[in-house]
mmCIF file of C-alpha atoms in Angstrom:
data_model
loop_
_atom_site.group_PDB
_atom_site.id
_atom_site.type_symbol
_atom_site.label_atom_id
_atom_site.label_comp_id
_atom_site.label_asym_id
_atom_site.label_seq_id
_atom_site.Cartn_x
_atom_site.Cartn_y
_atom_site.Cartn_z
ATOM 1 C CA GLU A 58 -146.195 -69.936 8.308
ATOM 2 C CA PRO A 59 -143.857 -68.608 11.007
ATOM 3 C CA GLU A 60 -145.457 -67.926 14.356
ATOM 4 C CA VAL A 61 -144.668 -66.663 17.812
ATOM 5 C CA THR A 62 -144.718 -69.394 20.444
ATOM 6 C CA GLN A 63 -145.042 -69.081 24.203
ATOM 7 C CA THR A 64 -144.470 -71.455 27.082
ATOM 8 C CA PRO A 65 -146.029 -72.487 29.312
ATOM 9 C CA SER A 66 -149.620 -72.032 28.256
ATOM 10 C CA HIS A 67 -150.690 -71.868 31.893
ATOM 11 C CA GLN A 68 -148.601 -71.145 34.968
ATOM 12 C CA VAL A 69 -149.866 -71.333 38.523
ATOM 13 C CA THR A 70 -147.689 -69.892 41.255
ATOM 14 C CA GLN A 71 -147.817 -68.811 44.850
ATOM 15 C CA MET A 72 -147.719 -65.150 45.752
ATOM 16 C CA GLY A 73 -144.143 -63.995 46.269
ATOM 17 C CA GLN A 74 -142.647 -66.559 43.942
ATOM 18 C CA GLU A 75 -140.624 -65.735 40.843
ATOM 19 C CA VAL A 76 -141.931 -66.729 37.441
ATOM 20 C CA ILE A 77 -140.351 -66.683 34.011
ATOM 21 C CA LEU A 78 -142.542 -66.588 30.955
ATOM 22 C CA ARG A 79 -140.896 -67.646 27.745
ATOM 23 C CA CYS A 80 -141.416 -66.618 24.169
ATOM 24 C CA VAL A 81 -139.841 -67.581 20.877
ATOM 25 C CA PRO A 82 -140.406 -64.711 18.439
ATOM 26 C CA ILE A 83 -140.441 -65.102 14.679
ATOM 27 C CA SER A 84 -136.853 -65.699 13.633
ATOM 28 C CA ASN A 85 -136.082 -62.638 11.490
ATOM 29 C CA HIS A 86 -137.929 -60.176 13.725
ATOM 30 C CA LEU A 87 -135.988 -57.532 15.616
ATOM 31 C CA TYR A 88 -138.616 -55.888 17.860
ATOM 32 C CA PHE A 89 -140.120 -57.744 20.777
ATOM 33 C CA TYR A 90 -142.971 -56.900 23.101
ATOM 34 C CA TRP A 91 -144.851 -58.073 26.142
ATOM 35 C CA TYR A 92 -148.469 -57.206 26.752
ATOM 36 C CA ARG A 93 -150.863 -58.372 29.409
ATOM 37 C CA GLN A 94 -154.610 -58.776 29.626
ATOM 38 C CA ILE A 95 -156.262 -59.012 33.001
ATOM 39 C CA LEU A 96 -159.443 -61.079 32.776
ATOM 40 C CA GLY A 97 -162.243 -59.011 31.291
ATOM 41 C CA GLN A 98 -160.040 -56.012 30.588
ATOM 42 C CA LYS A 99 -158.184 -54.685 27.588
ATOM 43 C CA VAL A 100 -154.767 -55.680 26.371
ATOM 44 C CA GLU A 101 -152.108 -53.417 27.907
ATOM 45 C CA PHE A 102 -148.566 -52.721 26.747
ATOM 46 C CA LEU A 103 -145.834 -53.664 29.194
ATOM 47 C CA VAL A 104 -142.500 -53.327 27.458
ATOM 48 C CA SER A 105 -140.727 -53.266 24.130
ATOM 49 C CA PHE A 106 -137.222 -54.546 23.434
ATOM 50 C CA TYR A 107 -134.888 -53.800 20.567
ATOM 51 C CA ASN A 108 -131.189 -54.228 20.010
ATOM 52 C CA ASN A 109 -130.792 -55.980 23.344
ATOM 53 C CA GLU A 110 -132.287 -53.232 25.433
ATOM 54 C CA ILE A 111 -135.631 -51.934 26.560
ATOM 55 C CA SER A 112 -136.866 -49.267 24.165
ATOM 56 C CA GLU A 113 -140.018 -48.368 26.047
ATOM 57 C CA LYS A 114 -141.882 -49.516 29.128
ATOM 58 C CA SER A 115 -145.212 -48.696 30.692
ATOM 59 C CA GLU A 116 -145.972 -47.662 34.253
ATOM 60 C CA ILE A 117 -147.023 -51.241 34.928
ATOM 61 C CA PHE A 118 -143.501 -52.465 34.205
ATOM 62 C CA ASP A 119 -141.956 -51.682 37.562
ATOM 63 C CA ASP A 120 -138.835 -53.083 39.241
ATOM 64 C CA GLN A 121 -140.555 -56.428 39.752
ATOM 65 C CA PHE A 122 -140.446 -57.044 36.020
ATOM 66 C CA SER A 123 -137.487 -57.700 33.781
ATOM 67 C CA VAL A 124 -136.980 -58.905 30.237
ATOM 68 C CA GLU A 125 -134.118 -60.708 28.638
ATOM 69 C CA ARG A 126 -133.088 -62.202 25.360
ATOM 70 C CA PRO A 127 -130.712 -64.843 26.692
ATOM 71 C CA ASP A 128 -129.875 -66.344 23.333
ATOM 72 C CA GLY A 129 -130.689 -65.787 19.695
ATOM 73 C CA SER A 130 -134.172 -67.212 19.883
ATOM 74 C CA ASN A 131 -135.823 -66.771 23.279
ATOM 75 C CA PHE A 132 -137.344 -63.675 24.835
ATOM 76 C CA THR A 133 -138.328 -63.914 28.482
ATOM 77 C CA LEU A 134 -140.384 -61.938 30.965
ATOM 78 C CA LYS A 135 -139.474 -62.404 34.618
ATOM 79 C CA ILE A 136 -141.669 -61.353 37.499
ATOM 80 C CA ARG A 137 -139.481 -61.328 40.583
ATOM 81 C CA SER A 138 -142.051 -61.579 43.352
ATOM 82 C CA THR A 139 -145.544 -62.213 42.072
ATOM 83 C CA LYS A 140 -148.599 -60.505 43.491
ATOM 84 C CA LEU A 141 -152.235 -61.512 43.217
ATOM 85 C CA GLU A 142 -152.823 -58.645 40.785
ATOM 86 C CA ASP A 143 -150.231 -60.079 38.393
ATOM 87 C CA SER A 144 -152.760 -62.768 37.467
ATOM 88 C CA ALA A 145 -153.419 -62.181 33.783
ATOM 89 C CA MET A 146 -152.825 -63.462 30.282
ATOM 90 C CA TYR A 147 -149.391 -62.406 29.073
ATOM 91 C CA PHE A 148 -148.846 -62.038 25.348
ATOM 92 C CA CYS A 149 -145.530 -61.879 23.584
ATOM 93 C CA ALA A 150 -145.320 -60.188 20.193
ATOM 94 C CA SER A 151 -142.631 -59.592 17.621
ATOM 95 C CA ARG A 152 -142.238 -57.361 14.621
ATOM 96 C CA ALA A 153 -139.900 -57.150 11.660
ATOM 97 C CA SER A 154 -137.845 -54.035 11.081
ATOM 98 C CA GLY A 155 -139.590 -51.290 9.181
ATOM 99 C CA MET A 156 -141.940 -48.847 10.829
ATOM 100 C CA TYR A 157 -145.120 -50.127 9.231
ATOM 101 C CA ASN A 158 -144.796 -53.799 9.904
ATOM 102 C CA GLU A 159 -147.397 -55.243 12.196
ATOM 103 C CA GLN A 160 -146.851 -57.107 15.414
ATOM 104 C CA PHE A 161 -147.439 -60.851 15.479
ATOM 105 C CA PHE A 162 -148.766 -62.211 18.742
ATOM 106 C CA GLY A 163 -148.224 -65.494 20.476
ATOM 107 C CA PRO A 164 -151.067 -67.533 22.006
ATOM 108 C CA GLY A 165 -150.358 -66.187 25.493
ATOM 109 C CA THR A 166 -149.464 -67.575 28.893
ATOM 110 C CA ARG A 167 -152.153 -67.515 31.523
ATOM 111 C CA LEU A 168 -150.553 -66.688 34.867
ATOM 112 C CA THR A 169 -152.526 -67.460 38.001
ATOM 113 C CA VAL A 170 -151.121 -66.188 41.297
ATOM 114 C CA LEU A 171 -152.596 -67.802 44.407
ATOM 115 C CA ALA B 154 -151.481 -39.705 24.652
ATOM 116 C CA GLN B 155 -153.099 -42.031 22.172
ATOM 117 C CA SER B 156 -156.295 -43.837 23.047
ATOM 118 C CA VAL B 157 -158.902 -46.070 21.463
ATOM 119 C CA THR B 158 -162.580 -46.323 22.298
ATOM 120 C CA GLN B 159 -164.800 -49.215 21.358
ATOM 121 C CA PRO B 160 -168.255 -48.153 22.483
ATOM 122 C CA ASP B 161 -169.913 -51.552 22.133
ATOM 123 C CA ILE B 162 -168.918 -54.130 24.718
ATOM 124 C CA HIS B 163 -171.089 -56.877 23.329
ATOM 125 C CA ILE B 164 -172.892 -57.294 19.997
ATOM 126 C CA THR B 165 -175.145 -60.122 18.873
ATOM 127 C CA VAL B 166 -175.959 -60.681 15.212
ATOM 128 C CA SER B 167 -177.640 -63.447 13.289
ATOM 129 C CA GLU B 168 -175.602 -65.561 10.937
ATOM 130 C CA GLY B 169 -175.756 -64.039 7.466
ATOM 131 C CA ALA B 170 -176.458 -60.558 8.769
ATOM 132 C CA SER B 171 -174.118 -57.650 8.243
ATOM 133 C CA LEU B 172 -171.806 -56.428 10.969
ATOM 134 C CA GLU B 173 -170.252 -53.143 11.925
ATOM 135 C CA LEU B 174 -167.988 -52.751 14.940
ATOM 136 C CA ARG B 175 -167.176 -49.227 15.990
ATOM 137 C CA CYS B 176 -163.791 -47.812 16.865
ATOM 138 C CA ASN B 177 -162.808 -44.239 17.650
ATOM 139 C CA TYR B 178 -159.238 -43.188 18.217
ATOM 140 C CA SER B 179 -157.358 -40.257 19.607
ATOM 141 C CA TYR B 180 -153.912 -39.621 18.220
ATOM 142 C CA GLY B 181 -152.021 -36.431 17.467
ATOM 143 C CA ALA B 182 -150.611 -37.364 14.093
ATOM 144 C CA THR B 183 -151.581 -39.684 11.272
ATOM 145 C CA PRO B 184 -152.656 -42.853 13.005
ATOM 146 C CA TYR B 185 -151.576 -46.367 12.196
ATOM 147 C CA LEU B 186 -154.654 -48.442 12.948
ATOM 148 C CA PHE B 187 -155.326 -52.127 13.349
ATOM 149 C CA TRP B 188 -158.086 -54.578 13.999
ATOM 150 C CA TYR B 189 -157.203 -57.803 15.794
ATOM 151 C CA VAL B 190 -159.435 -60.768 16.570
ATOM 152 C CA GLN B 191 -159.126 -63.042 19.575
ATOM 153 C CA SER B 192 -160.937 -66.374 19.596
ATOM 154 C CA PRO B 193 -161.477 -68.057 22.972
ATOM 155 C CA GLY B 194 -158.202 -69.319 24.364
ATOM 156 C CA GLN B 195 -156.261 -67.983 21.410
ATOM 157 C CA GLY B 196 -153.839 -65.166 20.792
ATOM 158 C CA LEU B 197 -154.459 -62.047 18.770
ATOM 159 C CA GLN B 198 -154.714 -62.395 15.020
ATOM 160 C CA LEU B 199 -154.397 -59.396 12.738
ATOM 161 C CA LEU B 200 -157.459 -58.806 10.557
ATOM 162 C CA LEU B 201 -156.319 -55.655 8.787
ATOM 163 C CA LYS B 202 -154.311 -52.480 9.143
ATOM 164 C CA TYR B 203 -154.323 -48.921 7.864
ATOM 165 C CA PHE B 204 -151.625 -46.293 7.609
ATOM 166 C CA SER B 205 -152.232 -44.274 4.508
ATOM 167 C CA GLY B 206 -153.727 -44.420 1.055
ATOM 168 C CA ASP B 207 -157.155 -45.798 0.285
ATOM 169 C CA THR B 208 -159.344 -45.254 3.316
ATOM 170 C CA LEU B 209 -161.209 -48.525 2.749
ATOM 171 C CA VAL B 210 -158.956 -51.437 3.596
ATOM 172 C CA GLN B 211 -159.600 -55.091 3.005
ATOM 173 C CA GLY B 212 -158.553 -57.753 5.448
ATOM 174 C CA ILE B 213 -158.696 -61.461 5.964
ATOM 175 C CA LYS B 214 -161.871 -63.506 6.454
ATOM 176 C CA GLY B 215 -163.947 -61.056 4.416
ATOM 177 C CA PHE B 216 -163.541 -58.119 6.792
ATOM 178 C CA GLU B 217 -163.009 -54.520 5.754
ATOM 179 C CA ALA B 218 -162.582 -51.271 7.626
ATOM 180 C CA GLU B 219 -163.017 -47.645 6.690
ATOM 181 C CA PHE B 220 -160.821 -44.862 8.021
ATOM 182 C CA LYS B 221 -162.646 -41.565 8.494
ATOM 183 C CA ARG B 222 -160.327 -38.833 9.676
ATOM 184 C CA SER B 223 -163.140 -36.312 10.185
ATOM 185 C CA GLN B 224 -164.831 -38.676 12.636
ATOM 186 C CA SER B 225 -161.632 -40.177 14.112
ATOM 187 C CA SER B 226 -163.133 -43.551 13.368
ATOM 188 C CA PHE B 227 -161.973 -46.864 11.980
ATOM 189 C CA ASN B 228 -165.037 -49.092 11.919
ATOM 190 C CA LEU B 229 -164.845 -52.753 11.026
ATOM 191 C CA ARG B 230 -167.446 -54.262 8.725
ATOM 192 C CA LYS B 231 -168.435 -57.565 7.252
ATOM 193 C CA PRO B 232 -171.350 -57.977 4.834
ATOM 194 C CA SER B 233 -172.365 -61.470 5.971
ATOM 195 C CA VAL B 234 -171.330 -62.898 9.317
ATOM 196 C CA HIS B 235 -170.512 -66.578 9.793
ATOM 197 C CA TRP B 236 -170.894 -68.463 13.079
ATOM 198 C CA SER B 237 -167.117 -68.871 13.187
ATOM 199 C CA ASP B 238 -166.744 -65.084 13.456
ATOM 200 C CA ALA B 239 -167.860 -65.223 17.085
ATOM 201 C CA ALA B 240 -164.874 -63.834 18.981
ATOM 202 C CA GLU B 241 -163.543 -60.710 20.639
ATOM 203 C CA TYR B 242 -162.453 -57.900 18.368
ATOM 204 C CA PHE B 243 -159.886 -55.300 19.325
ATOM 205 C CA CYS B 244 -159.124 -52.025 17.626
ATOM 206 C CA ALA B 245 -155.626 -50.667 18.207
ATOM 207 C CA VAL B 246 -153.497 -47.661 17.324
ATOM 208 C CA SER B 247 -149.740 -47.692 17.014
ATOM 209 C CA ASP B 248 -147.452 -44.985 18.287
ATOM 210 C CA LEU B 249 -144.989 -44.292 15.504
ATOM 211 C CA SER B 250 -143.190 -41.514 17.339
ATOM 212 C CA GLY B 251 -140.486 -43.775 18.722
ATOM 213 C CA THR B 252 -138.780 -46.995 17.817
ATOM 214 C CA ALA B 253 -141.125 -49.049 19.973
ATOM 215 C CA SER B 254 -144.325 -48.657 17.956
ATOM 216 C CA LYS B 255 -146.277 -49.959 20.895
ATOM 217 C CA LEU B 256 -149.960 -50.737 20.420
ATOM 218 C CA THR B 257 -152.725 -49.139 22.430
ATOM 219 C CA PHE B 258 -155.843 -51.273 22.419
ATOM 220 C CA GLY B 259 -159.486 -50.551 22.931
ATOM 221 C CA THR B 260 -161.481 -52.515 25.471
ATOM 222 C CA GLY B 261 -162.763 -54.901 22.822
ATOM 223 C CA THR B 262 -166.156 -55.891 21.443
ATOM 224 C CA ARG B 263 -167.393 -59.395 22.018
ATOM 225 C CA LEU B 264 -169.332 -60.677 19.012
ATOM 226 C CA GLN B 265 -171.934 -63.357 19.452
ATOM 227 C CA VAL B 266 -173.458 -64.980 16.371
ATOM 228 C CA THR B 267 -176.827 -66.649 16.564
ATOM 229 C CA LEU B 268 -177.849 -69.339 14.122
#
């Protein structure tokens, strides 16, 4: 069964450093998403991406964040200068075209900022 | 703006007992509702979804949920819980107004199963 994969599973970084979280969505999906879950809190939407551009972003997704689909398979989230409060689990999701198709989630990347 | 409320943070049930997890939503139009499950260290797995039609929907692992528009609820049920059902359960609503269809999640209910 096709699945969304994410690497790395755990990333530890120093405050102020740049990190890139990587995702490989399901191959025929066209909509891509990043969500985050701070420990003990709910899953929050960050950004959605379709047709090689951001279709929607939340207030959390400020200028420190960027997304890219550098090739036909990967979907990345870059945090330019990490802060302590960026420590969270980051989930990638993808969805096939068609309004009523559900999102499939990857296993997440746990980001720890020291 | 859409929102989801899961009033129970933590529920403990005995194996074999029935389960109901509550979810209330706020959404201006017809909601598109989901239940996801998250096992420790795992991602989110879809249990079931509802958009229209029969208000009682069946999902995987023996779960079902009932949509009640009058109560703005979408409660998850299972007649007999197994120890492997211990996990965190998230209710979510999708915004269909744009192309993004982003999900808004509730705060989750952690289910503990005692043997």
